[in-house]
Coordinates of N, CA, C and O in Angstrom, one line a residue:
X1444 N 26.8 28.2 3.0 CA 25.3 28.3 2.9 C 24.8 27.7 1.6 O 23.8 27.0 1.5
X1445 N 25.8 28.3 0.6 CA 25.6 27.2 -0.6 C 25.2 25.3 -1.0 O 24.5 24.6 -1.7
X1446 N 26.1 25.4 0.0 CA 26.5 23.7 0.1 C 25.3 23.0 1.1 O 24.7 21.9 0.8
X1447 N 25.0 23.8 2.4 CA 23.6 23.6 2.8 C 22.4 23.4 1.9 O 21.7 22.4 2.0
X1448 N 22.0 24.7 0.9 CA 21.3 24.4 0.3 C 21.0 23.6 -1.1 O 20.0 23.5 -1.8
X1449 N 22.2 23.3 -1.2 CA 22.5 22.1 -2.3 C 22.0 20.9 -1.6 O 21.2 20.2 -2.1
X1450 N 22.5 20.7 -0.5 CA 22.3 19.1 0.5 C 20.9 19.0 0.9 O 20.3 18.0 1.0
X1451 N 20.3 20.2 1.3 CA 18.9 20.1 1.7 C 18.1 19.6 0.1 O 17.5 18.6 0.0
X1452 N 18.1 20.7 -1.4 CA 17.3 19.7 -2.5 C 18.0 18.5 -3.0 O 17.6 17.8 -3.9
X1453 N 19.1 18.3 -2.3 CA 19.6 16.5 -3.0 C 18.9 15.9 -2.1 O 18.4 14.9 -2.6
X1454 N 18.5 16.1 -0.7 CA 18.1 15.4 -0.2 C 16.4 15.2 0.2 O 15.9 14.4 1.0
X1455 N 15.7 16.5 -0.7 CA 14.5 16.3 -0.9 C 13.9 15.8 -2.2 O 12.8 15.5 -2.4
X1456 N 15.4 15.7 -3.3 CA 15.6 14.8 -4.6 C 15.2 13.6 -4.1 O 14.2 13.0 -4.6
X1457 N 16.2 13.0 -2.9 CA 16.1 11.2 -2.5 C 14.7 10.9 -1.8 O 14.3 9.7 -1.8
X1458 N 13.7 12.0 -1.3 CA 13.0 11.9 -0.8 C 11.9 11.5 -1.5 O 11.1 10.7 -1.0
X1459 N 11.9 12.2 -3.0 CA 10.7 11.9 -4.3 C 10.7 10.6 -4.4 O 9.7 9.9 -4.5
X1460 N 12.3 10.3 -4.6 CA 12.6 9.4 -5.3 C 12.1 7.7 -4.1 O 11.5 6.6 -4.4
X1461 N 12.5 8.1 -3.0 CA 12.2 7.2 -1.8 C 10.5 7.0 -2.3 O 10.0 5.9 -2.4
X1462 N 9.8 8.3 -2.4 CA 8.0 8.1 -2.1 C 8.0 7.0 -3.2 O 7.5 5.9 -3.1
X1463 N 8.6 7.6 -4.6 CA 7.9 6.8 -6.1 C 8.7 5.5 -5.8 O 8.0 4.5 -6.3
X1464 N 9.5 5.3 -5.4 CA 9.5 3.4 -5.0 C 8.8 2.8 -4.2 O 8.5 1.6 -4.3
X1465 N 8.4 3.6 -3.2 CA 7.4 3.0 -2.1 C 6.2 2.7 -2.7 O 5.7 1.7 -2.4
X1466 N 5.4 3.9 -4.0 CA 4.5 3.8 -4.7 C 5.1 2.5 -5.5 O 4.6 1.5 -5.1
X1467 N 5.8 2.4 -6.3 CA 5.9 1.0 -7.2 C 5.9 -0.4 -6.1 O 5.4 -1.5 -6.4
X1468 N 6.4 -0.1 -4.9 CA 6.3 -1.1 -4.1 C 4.8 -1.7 -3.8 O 4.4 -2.9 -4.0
X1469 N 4.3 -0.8 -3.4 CA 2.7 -1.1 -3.6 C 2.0 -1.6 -4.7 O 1.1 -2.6 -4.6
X1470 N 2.4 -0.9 -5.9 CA 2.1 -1.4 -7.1 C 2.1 -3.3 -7.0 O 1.2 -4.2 -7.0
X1471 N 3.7 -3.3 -6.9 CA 4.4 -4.7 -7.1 C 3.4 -5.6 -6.0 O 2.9 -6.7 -6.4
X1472 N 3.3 -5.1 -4.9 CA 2.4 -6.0 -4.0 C 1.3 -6.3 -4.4 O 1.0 -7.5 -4.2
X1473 N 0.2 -5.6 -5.1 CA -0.9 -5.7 -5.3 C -1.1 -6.6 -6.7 O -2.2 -7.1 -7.1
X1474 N 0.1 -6.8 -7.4 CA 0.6 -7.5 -8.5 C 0.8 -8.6 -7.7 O -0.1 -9.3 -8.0
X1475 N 1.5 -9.1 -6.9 CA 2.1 -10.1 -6.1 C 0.5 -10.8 -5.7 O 0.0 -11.7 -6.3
X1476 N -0.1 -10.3 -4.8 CA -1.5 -10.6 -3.9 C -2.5 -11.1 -5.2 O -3.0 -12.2 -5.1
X1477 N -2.7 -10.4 -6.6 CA -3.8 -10.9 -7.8 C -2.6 -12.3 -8.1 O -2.8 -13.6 -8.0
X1478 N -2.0 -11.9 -8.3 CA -1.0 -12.9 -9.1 C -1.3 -14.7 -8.0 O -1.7 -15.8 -8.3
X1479 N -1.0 -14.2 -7.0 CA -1.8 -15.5 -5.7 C -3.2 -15.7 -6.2 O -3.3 -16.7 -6.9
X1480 N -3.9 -15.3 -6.1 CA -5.2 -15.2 -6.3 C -5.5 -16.0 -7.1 O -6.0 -17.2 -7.0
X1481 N -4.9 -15.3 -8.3 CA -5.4 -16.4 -9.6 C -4.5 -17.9 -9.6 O -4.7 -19.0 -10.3
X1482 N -3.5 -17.7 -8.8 CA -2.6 -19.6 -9.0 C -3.2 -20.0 -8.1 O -2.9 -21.2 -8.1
X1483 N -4.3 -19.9 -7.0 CA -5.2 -20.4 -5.9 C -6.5 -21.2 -6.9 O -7.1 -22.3 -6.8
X1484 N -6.7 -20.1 -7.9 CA -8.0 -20.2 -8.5 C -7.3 -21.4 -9.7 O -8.2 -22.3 -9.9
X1485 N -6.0 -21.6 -10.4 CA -5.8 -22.0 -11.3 C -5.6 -23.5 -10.7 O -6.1 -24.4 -11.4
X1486 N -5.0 -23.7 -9.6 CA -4.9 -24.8 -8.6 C -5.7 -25.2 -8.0 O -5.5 -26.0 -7.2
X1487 N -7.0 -24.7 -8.2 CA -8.5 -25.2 -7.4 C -9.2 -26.0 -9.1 O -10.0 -27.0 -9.1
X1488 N -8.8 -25.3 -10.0 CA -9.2 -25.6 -11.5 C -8.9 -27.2 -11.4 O -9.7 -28.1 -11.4
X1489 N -7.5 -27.2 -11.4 CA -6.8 -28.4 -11.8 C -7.2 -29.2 -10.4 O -7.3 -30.4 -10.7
X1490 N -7.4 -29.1 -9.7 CA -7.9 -30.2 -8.9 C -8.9 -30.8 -9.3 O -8.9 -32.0 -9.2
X1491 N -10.2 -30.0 -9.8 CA -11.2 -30.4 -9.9 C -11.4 -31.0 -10.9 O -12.4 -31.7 -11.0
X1492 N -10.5 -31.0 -12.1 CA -10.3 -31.5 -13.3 C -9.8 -32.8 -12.5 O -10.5 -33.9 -12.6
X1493 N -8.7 -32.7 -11.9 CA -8.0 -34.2 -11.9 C -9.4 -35.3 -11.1 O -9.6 -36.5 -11.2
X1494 N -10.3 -34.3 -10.3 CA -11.1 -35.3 -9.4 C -12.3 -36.2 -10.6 O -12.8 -37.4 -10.6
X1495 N -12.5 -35.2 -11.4 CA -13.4 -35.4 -12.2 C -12.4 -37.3 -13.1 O -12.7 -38.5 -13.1
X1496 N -11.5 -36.7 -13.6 CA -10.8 -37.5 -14.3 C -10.5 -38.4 -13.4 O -10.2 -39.5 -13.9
X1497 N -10.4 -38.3 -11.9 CA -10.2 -39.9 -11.7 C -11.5 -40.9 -10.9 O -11.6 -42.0 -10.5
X1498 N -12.2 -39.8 -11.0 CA -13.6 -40.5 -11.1 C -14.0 -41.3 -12.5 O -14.4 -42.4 -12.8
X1499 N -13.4 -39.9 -13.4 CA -14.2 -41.0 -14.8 C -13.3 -42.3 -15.2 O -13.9 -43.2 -15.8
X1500 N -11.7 -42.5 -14.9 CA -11.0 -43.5 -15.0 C -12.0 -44.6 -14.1 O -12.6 -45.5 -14.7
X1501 N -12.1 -44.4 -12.6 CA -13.4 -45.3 -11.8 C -14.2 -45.8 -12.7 O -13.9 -47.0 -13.0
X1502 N -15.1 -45.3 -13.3 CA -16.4 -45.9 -13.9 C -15.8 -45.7 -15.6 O -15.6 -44.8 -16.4
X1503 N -15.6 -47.5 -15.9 CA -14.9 -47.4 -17.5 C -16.2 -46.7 -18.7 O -15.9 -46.1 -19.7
X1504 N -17.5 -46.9 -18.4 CA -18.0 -45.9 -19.5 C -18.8 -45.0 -19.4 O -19.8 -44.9 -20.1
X1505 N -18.5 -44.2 -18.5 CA -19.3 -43.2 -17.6 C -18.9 -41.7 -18.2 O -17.9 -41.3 -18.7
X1506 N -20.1 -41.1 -17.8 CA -19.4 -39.8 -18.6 C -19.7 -38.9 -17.8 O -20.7 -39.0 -17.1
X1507 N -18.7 -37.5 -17.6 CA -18.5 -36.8 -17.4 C -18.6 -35.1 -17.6 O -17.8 -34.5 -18.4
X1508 N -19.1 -34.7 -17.1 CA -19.7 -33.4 -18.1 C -20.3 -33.7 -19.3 O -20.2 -32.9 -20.2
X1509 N -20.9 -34.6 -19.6 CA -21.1 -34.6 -20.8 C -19.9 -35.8 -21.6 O -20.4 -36.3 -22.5
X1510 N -19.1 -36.1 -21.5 CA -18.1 -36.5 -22.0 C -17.8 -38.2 -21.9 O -18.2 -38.5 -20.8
X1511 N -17.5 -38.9 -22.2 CA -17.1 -40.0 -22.3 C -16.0 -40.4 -21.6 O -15.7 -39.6 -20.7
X1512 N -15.1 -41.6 -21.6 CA -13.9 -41.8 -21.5 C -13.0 -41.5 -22.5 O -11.8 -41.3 -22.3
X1513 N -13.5 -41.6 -23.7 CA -12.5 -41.8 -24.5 C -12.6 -40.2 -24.8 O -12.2 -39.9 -26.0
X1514 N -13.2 -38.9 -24.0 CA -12.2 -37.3 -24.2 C -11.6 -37.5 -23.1 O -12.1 -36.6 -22.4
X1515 N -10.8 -38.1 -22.4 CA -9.5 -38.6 -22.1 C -8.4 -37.5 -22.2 O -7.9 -36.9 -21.3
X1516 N -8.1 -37.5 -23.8 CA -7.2 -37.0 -24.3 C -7.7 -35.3 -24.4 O -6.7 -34.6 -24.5
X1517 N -8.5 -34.9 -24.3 CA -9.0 -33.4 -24.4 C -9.2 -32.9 -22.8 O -9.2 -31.7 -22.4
X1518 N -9.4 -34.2 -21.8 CA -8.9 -33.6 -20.6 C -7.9 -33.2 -20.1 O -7.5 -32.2 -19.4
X1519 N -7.1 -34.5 -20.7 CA -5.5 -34.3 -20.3 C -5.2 -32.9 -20.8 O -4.8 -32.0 -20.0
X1520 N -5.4 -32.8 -22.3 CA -4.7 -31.6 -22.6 C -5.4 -30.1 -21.8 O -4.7 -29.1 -21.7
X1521 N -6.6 -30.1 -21.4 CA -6.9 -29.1 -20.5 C -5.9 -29.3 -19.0 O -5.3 -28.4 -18.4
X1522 N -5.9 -30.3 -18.8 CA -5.1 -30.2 -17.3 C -3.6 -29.7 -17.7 O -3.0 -29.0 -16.9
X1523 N -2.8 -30.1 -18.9 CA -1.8 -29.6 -19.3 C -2.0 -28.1 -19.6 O -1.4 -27.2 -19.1
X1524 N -2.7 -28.0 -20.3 CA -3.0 -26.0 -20.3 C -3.3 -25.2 -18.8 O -3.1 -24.0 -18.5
X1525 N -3.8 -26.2 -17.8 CA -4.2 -25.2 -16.5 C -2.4 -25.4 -15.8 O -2.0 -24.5 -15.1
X1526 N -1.7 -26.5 -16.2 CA -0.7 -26.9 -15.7 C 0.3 -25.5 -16.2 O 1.0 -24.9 -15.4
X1527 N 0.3 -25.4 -17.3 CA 1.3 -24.6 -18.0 C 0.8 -22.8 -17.3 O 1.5 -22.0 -16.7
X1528 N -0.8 -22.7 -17.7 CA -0.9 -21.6 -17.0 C -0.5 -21.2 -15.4 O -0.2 -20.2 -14.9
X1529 N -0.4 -22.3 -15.0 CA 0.0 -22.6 -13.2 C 1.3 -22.1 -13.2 O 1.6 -21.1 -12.6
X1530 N 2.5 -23.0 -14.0 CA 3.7 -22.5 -14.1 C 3.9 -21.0 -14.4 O 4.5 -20.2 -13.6
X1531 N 3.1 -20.5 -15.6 CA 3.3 -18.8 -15.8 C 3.3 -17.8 -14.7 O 4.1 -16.8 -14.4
X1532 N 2.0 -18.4 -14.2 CA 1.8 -17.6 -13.3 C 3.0 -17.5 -11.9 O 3.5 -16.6 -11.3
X1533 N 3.2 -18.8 -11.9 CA 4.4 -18.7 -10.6 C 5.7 -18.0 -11.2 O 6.4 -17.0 -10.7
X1534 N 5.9 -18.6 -12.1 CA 7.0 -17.9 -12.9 C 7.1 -16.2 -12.6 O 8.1 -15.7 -12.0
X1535 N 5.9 -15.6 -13.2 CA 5.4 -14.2 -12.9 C 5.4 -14.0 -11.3 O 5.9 -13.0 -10.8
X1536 N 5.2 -14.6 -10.8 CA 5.5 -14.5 -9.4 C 6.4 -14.1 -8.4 O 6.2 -13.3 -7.5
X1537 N 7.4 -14.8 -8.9 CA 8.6 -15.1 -8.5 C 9.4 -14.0 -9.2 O 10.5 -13.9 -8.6
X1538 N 9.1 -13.2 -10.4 CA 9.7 -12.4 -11.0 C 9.8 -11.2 -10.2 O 10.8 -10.8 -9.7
X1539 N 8.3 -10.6 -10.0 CA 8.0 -10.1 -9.1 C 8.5 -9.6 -7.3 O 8.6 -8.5 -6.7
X1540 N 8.7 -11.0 -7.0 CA 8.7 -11.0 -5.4 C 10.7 -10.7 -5.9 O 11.5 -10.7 -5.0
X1541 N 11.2 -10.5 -7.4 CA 13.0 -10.6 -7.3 C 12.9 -9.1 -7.4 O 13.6 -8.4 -6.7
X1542 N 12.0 -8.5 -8.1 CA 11.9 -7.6 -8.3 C 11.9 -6.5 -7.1 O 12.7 -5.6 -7.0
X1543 N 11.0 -6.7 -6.6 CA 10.3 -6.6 -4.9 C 11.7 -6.8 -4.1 O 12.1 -5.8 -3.5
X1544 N 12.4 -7.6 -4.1 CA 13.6 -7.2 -3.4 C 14.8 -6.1 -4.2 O 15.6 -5.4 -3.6
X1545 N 14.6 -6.0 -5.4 CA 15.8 -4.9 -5.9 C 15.2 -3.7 -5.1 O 16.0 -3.1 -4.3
X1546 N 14.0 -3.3 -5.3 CA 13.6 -2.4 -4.7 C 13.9 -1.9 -3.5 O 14.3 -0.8 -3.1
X1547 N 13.6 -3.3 -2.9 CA 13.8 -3.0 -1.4 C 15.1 -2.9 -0.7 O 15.3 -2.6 0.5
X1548 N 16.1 -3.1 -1.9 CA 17.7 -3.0 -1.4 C 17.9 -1.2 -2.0 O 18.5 -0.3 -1.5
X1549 N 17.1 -1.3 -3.0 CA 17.5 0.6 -3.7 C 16.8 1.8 -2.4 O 17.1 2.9 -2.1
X1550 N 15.8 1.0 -2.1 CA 15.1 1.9 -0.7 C 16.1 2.1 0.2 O 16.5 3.2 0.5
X1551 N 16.5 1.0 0.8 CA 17.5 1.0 2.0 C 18.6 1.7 2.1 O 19.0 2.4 3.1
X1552 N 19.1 1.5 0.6 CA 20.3 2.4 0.1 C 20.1 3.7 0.4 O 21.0 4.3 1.1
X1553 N 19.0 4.5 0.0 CA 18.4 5.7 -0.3 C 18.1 6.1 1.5 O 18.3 7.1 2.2
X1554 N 17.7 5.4 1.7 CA 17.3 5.4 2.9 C 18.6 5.9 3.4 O 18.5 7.1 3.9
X1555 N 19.8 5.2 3.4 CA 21.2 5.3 4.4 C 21.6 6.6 4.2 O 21.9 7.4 5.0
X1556 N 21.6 6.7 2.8 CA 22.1 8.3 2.2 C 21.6 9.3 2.3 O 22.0 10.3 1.9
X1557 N 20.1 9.2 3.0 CA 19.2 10.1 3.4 C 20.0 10.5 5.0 O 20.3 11.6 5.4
X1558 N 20.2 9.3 5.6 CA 20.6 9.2 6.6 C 22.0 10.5 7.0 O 22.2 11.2 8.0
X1559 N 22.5 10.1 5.7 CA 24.2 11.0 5.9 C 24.1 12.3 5.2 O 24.9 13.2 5.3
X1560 N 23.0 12.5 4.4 CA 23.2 13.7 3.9 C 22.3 14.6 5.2 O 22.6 15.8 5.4
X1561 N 21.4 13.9 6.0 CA 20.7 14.8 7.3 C 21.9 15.3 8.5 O 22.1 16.4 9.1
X1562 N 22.6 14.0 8.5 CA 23.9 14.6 9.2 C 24.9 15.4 9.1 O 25.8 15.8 9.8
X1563 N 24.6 15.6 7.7 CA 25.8 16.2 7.0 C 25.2 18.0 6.7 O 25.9 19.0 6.7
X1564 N 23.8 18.0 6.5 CA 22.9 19.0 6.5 C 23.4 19.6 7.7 O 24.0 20.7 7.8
X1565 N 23.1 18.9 8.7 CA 22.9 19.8 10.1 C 24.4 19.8 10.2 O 24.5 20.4 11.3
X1566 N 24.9 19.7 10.1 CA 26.6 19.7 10.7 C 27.2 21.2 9.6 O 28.0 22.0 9.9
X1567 N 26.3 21.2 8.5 CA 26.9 22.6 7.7 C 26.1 23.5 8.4 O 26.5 24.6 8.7
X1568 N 24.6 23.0 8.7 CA 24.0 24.3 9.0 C 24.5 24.8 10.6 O 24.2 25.9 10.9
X1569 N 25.1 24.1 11.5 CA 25.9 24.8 12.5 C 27.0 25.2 12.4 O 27.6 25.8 13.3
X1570 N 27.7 24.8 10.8 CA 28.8 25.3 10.9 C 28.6 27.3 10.4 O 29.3 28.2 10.8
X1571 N 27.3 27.2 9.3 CA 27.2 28.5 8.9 C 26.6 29.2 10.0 O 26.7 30.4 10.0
X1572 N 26.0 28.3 11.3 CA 25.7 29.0 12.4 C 26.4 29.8 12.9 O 26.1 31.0 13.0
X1573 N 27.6 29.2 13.5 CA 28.8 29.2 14.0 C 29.8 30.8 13.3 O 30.3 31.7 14.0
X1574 N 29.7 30.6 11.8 CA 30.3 31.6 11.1 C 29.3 32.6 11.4 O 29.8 33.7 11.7
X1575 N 28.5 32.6 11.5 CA 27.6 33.9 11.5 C 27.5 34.8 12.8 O 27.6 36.0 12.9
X1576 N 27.4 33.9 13.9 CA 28.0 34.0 15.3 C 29.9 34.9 15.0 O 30.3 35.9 15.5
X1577 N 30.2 34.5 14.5 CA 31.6 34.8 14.7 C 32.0 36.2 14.1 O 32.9 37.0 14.4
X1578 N 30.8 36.2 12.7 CA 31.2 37.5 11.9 C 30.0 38.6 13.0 O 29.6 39.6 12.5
X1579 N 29.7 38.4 14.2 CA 28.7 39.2 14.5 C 29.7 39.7 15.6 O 29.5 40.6 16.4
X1580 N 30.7 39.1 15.6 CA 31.8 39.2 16.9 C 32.6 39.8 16.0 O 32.8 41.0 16.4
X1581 N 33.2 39.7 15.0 CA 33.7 40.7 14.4 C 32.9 42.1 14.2 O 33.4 43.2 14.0
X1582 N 32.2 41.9 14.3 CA 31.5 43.7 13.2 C 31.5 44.1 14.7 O 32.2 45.0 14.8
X1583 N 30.9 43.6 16.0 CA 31.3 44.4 17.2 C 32.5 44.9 17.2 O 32.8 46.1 17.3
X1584 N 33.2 44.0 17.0 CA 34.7 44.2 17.5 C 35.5 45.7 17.0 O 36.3 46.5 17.5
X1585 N 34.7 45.5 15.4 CA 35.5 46.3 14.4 C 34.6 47.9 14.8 O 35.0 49.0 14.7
X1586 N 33.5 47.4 15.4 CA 32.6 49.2 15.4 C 32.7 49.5 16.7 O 32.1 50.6 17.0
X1587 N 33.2 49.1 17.4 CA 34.4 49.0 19.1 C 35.7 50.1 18.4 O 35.9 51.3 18.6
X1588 N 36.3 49.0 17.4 CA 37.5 49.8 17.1 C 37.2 51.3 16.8 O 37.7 52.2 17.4
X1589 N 36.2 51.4 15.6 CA 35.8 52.8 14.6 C 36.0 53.6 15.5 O 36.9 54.3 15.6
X1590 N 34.7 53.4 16.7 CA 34.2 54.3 17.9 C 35.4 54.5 18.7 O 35.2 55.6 19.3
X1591 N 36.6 53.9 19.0 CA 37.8 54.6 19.7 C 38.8 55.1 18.9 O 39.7 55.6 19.5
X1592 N 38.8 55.0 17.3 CA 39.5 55.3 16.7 C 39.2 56.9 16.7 O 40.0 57.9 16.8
X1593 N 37.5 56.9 16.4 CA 36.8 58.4 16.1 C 37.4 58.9 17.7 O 38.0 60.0 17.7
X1594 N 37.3 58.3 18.8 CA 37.4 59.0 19.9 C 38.9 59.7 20.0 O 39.1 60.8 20.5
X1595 N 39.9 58.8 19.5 CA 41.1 59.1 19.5 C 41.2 60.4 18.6 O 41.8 61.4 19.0
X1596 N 40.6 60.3 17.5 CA 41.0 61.4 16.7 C 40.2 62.7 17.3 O 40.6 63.9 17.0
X1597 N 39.4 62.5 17.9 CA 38.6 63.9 18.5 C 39.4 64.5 19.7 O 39.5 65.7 20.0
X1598 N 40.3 63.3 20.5 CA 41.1 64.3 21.7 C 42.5 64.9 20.8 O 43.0 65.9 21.1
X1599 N 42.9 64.0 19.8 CA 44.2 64.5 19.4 C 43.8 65.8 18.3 O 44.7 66.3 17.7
X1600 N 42.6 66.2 18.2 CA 42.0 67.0 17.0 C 42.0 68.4 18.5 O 42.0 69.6 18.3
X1601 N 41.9 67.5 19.8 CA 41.1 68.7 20.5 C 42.8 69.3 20.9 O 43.3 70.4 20.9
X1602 N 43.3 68.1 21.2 CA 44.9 68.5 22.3 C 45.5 69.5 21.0 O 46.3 70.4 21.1
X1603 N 45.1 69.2 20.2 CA 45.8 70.1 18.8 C 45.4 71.8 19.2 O 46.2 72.8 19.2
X1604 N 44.1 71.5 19.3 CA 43.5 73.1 19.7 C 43.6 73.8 20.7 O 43.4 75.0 20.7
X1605 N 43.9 73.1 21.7 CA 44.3 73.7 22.9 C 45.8 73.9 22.7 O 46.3 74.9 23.3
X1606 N 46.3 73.3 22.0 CA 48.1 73.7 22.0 C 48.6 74.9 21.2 O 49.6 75.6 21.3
X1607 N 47.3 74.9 20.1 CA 47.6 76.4 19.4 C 46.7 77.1 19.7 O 46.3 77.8 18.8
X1608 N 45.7 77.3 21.5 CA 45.7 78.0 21.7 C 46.4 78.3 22.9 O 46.3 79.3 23.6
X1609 N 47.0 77.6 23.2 CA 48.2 78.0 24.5 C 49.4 78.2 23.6 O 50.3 78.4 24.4
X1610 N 49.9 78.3 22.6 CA 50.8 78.8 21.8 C 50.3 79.9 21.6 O 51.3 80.7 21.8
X1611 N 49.2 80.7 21.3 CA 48.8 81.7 20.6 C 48.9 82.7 21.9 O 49.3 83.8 21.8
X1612 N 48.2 81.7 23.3 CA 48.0 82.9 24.6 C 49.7 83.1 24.5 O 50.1 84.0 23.7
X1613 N 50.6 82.5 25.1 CA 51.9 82.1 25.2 C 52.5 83.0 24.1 O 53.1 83.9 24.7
X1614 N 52.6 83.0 22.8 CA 53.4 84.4 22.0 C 52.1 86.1 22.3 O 52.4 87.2 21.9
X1615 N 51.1 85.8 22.8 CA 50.4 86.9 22.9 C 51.5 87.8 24.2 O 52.0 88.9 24.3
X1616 N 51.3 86.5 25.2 CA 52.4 87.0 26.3 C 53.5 87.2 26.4 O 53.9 87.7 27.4
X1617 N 54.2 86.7 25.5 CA 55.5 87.4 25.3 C 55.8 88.5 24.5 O 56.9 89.1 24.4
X1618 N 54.2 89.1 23.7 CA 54.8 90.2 23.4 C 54.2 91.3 24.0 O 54.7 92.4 23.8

């Protein structure tokens, strides 16, 4: 009954522990979904950069926002900054979605041993069934016994009394 109740809080232990990863899972997704969001937005940046810049390559002295050809060199390095932030972000990405699978292997696991400790729950709790059933067949058995034991001792308590009183009539009559 012990060991029942040990198996039932380990296995409402794995149960916490199952919810708070499901919660980080969620977390990680909603980290995953902004994390898209902004490499959509960071890749919409840089397009429009490159369209601009290969318009202003088109017209040699034409300007652009404001700008000439010859910030050239201050575009480029913005398109290399949206570039580098582009990488980060996928980087972060990708960390994430590795992450997102550790998880999802530690769930499964938890998951399986949830699986065996329920089987293993119910298999003690019929076995203490079982015992309890059995000790209920004993205590009959044993207050069966008491009750013919008491009976036994009441006729051999009685045949006793009747024998010293048929000894008692029996020397009354011989004298």
């Amino acid at each position: 009954l012990e060991a029942v109740q040990r198996d039932v809080s380990i296995t409402e232990s794995y149960n916490g522990d199952i919810r708070l990863l499901q919660s980080r899972i969620e977390y990680i997704k909603s980290q995953i979904e902004s994390e898209r969001e902004r490499v959509a937005e960071l890749e919409k940046q840089v397009h429009t950069t490159e369209t601009r810049l290969i318009d202003a390559r088109r017209q040699p002295n034409a300007r652009v926002d404001g700008r000439t050809e010859n910030a050239h060199t201050a575009l480029q390095q913005q398109i290399s900054t949206l570039e580098n932030r582009l990488q980060t972000s996928l980087r972060e990405y990708h960390t994430a979605l590795l992450q997102n699978t550790g998880h999802r292997k530690v769930i499964d696991h938890l998951k399986s041993e949830r699986k065996y400790f329920d089987v293993l729950s119910r298999k003690l709790a019929k076995e203490a069934q079982e015992l309890r059933r059995h000790m209920g067949i004993v205590l009959d058995k044993s207050t069966q016994a008491y009750e013919s034991r008491d009976d036994a001792l009441a006729r051999i308590q009685a045949l006793r009394d009747r024998t010293e009183k048929e000894l008692a009539q029996y020397e009354a009559d011989i004298k």
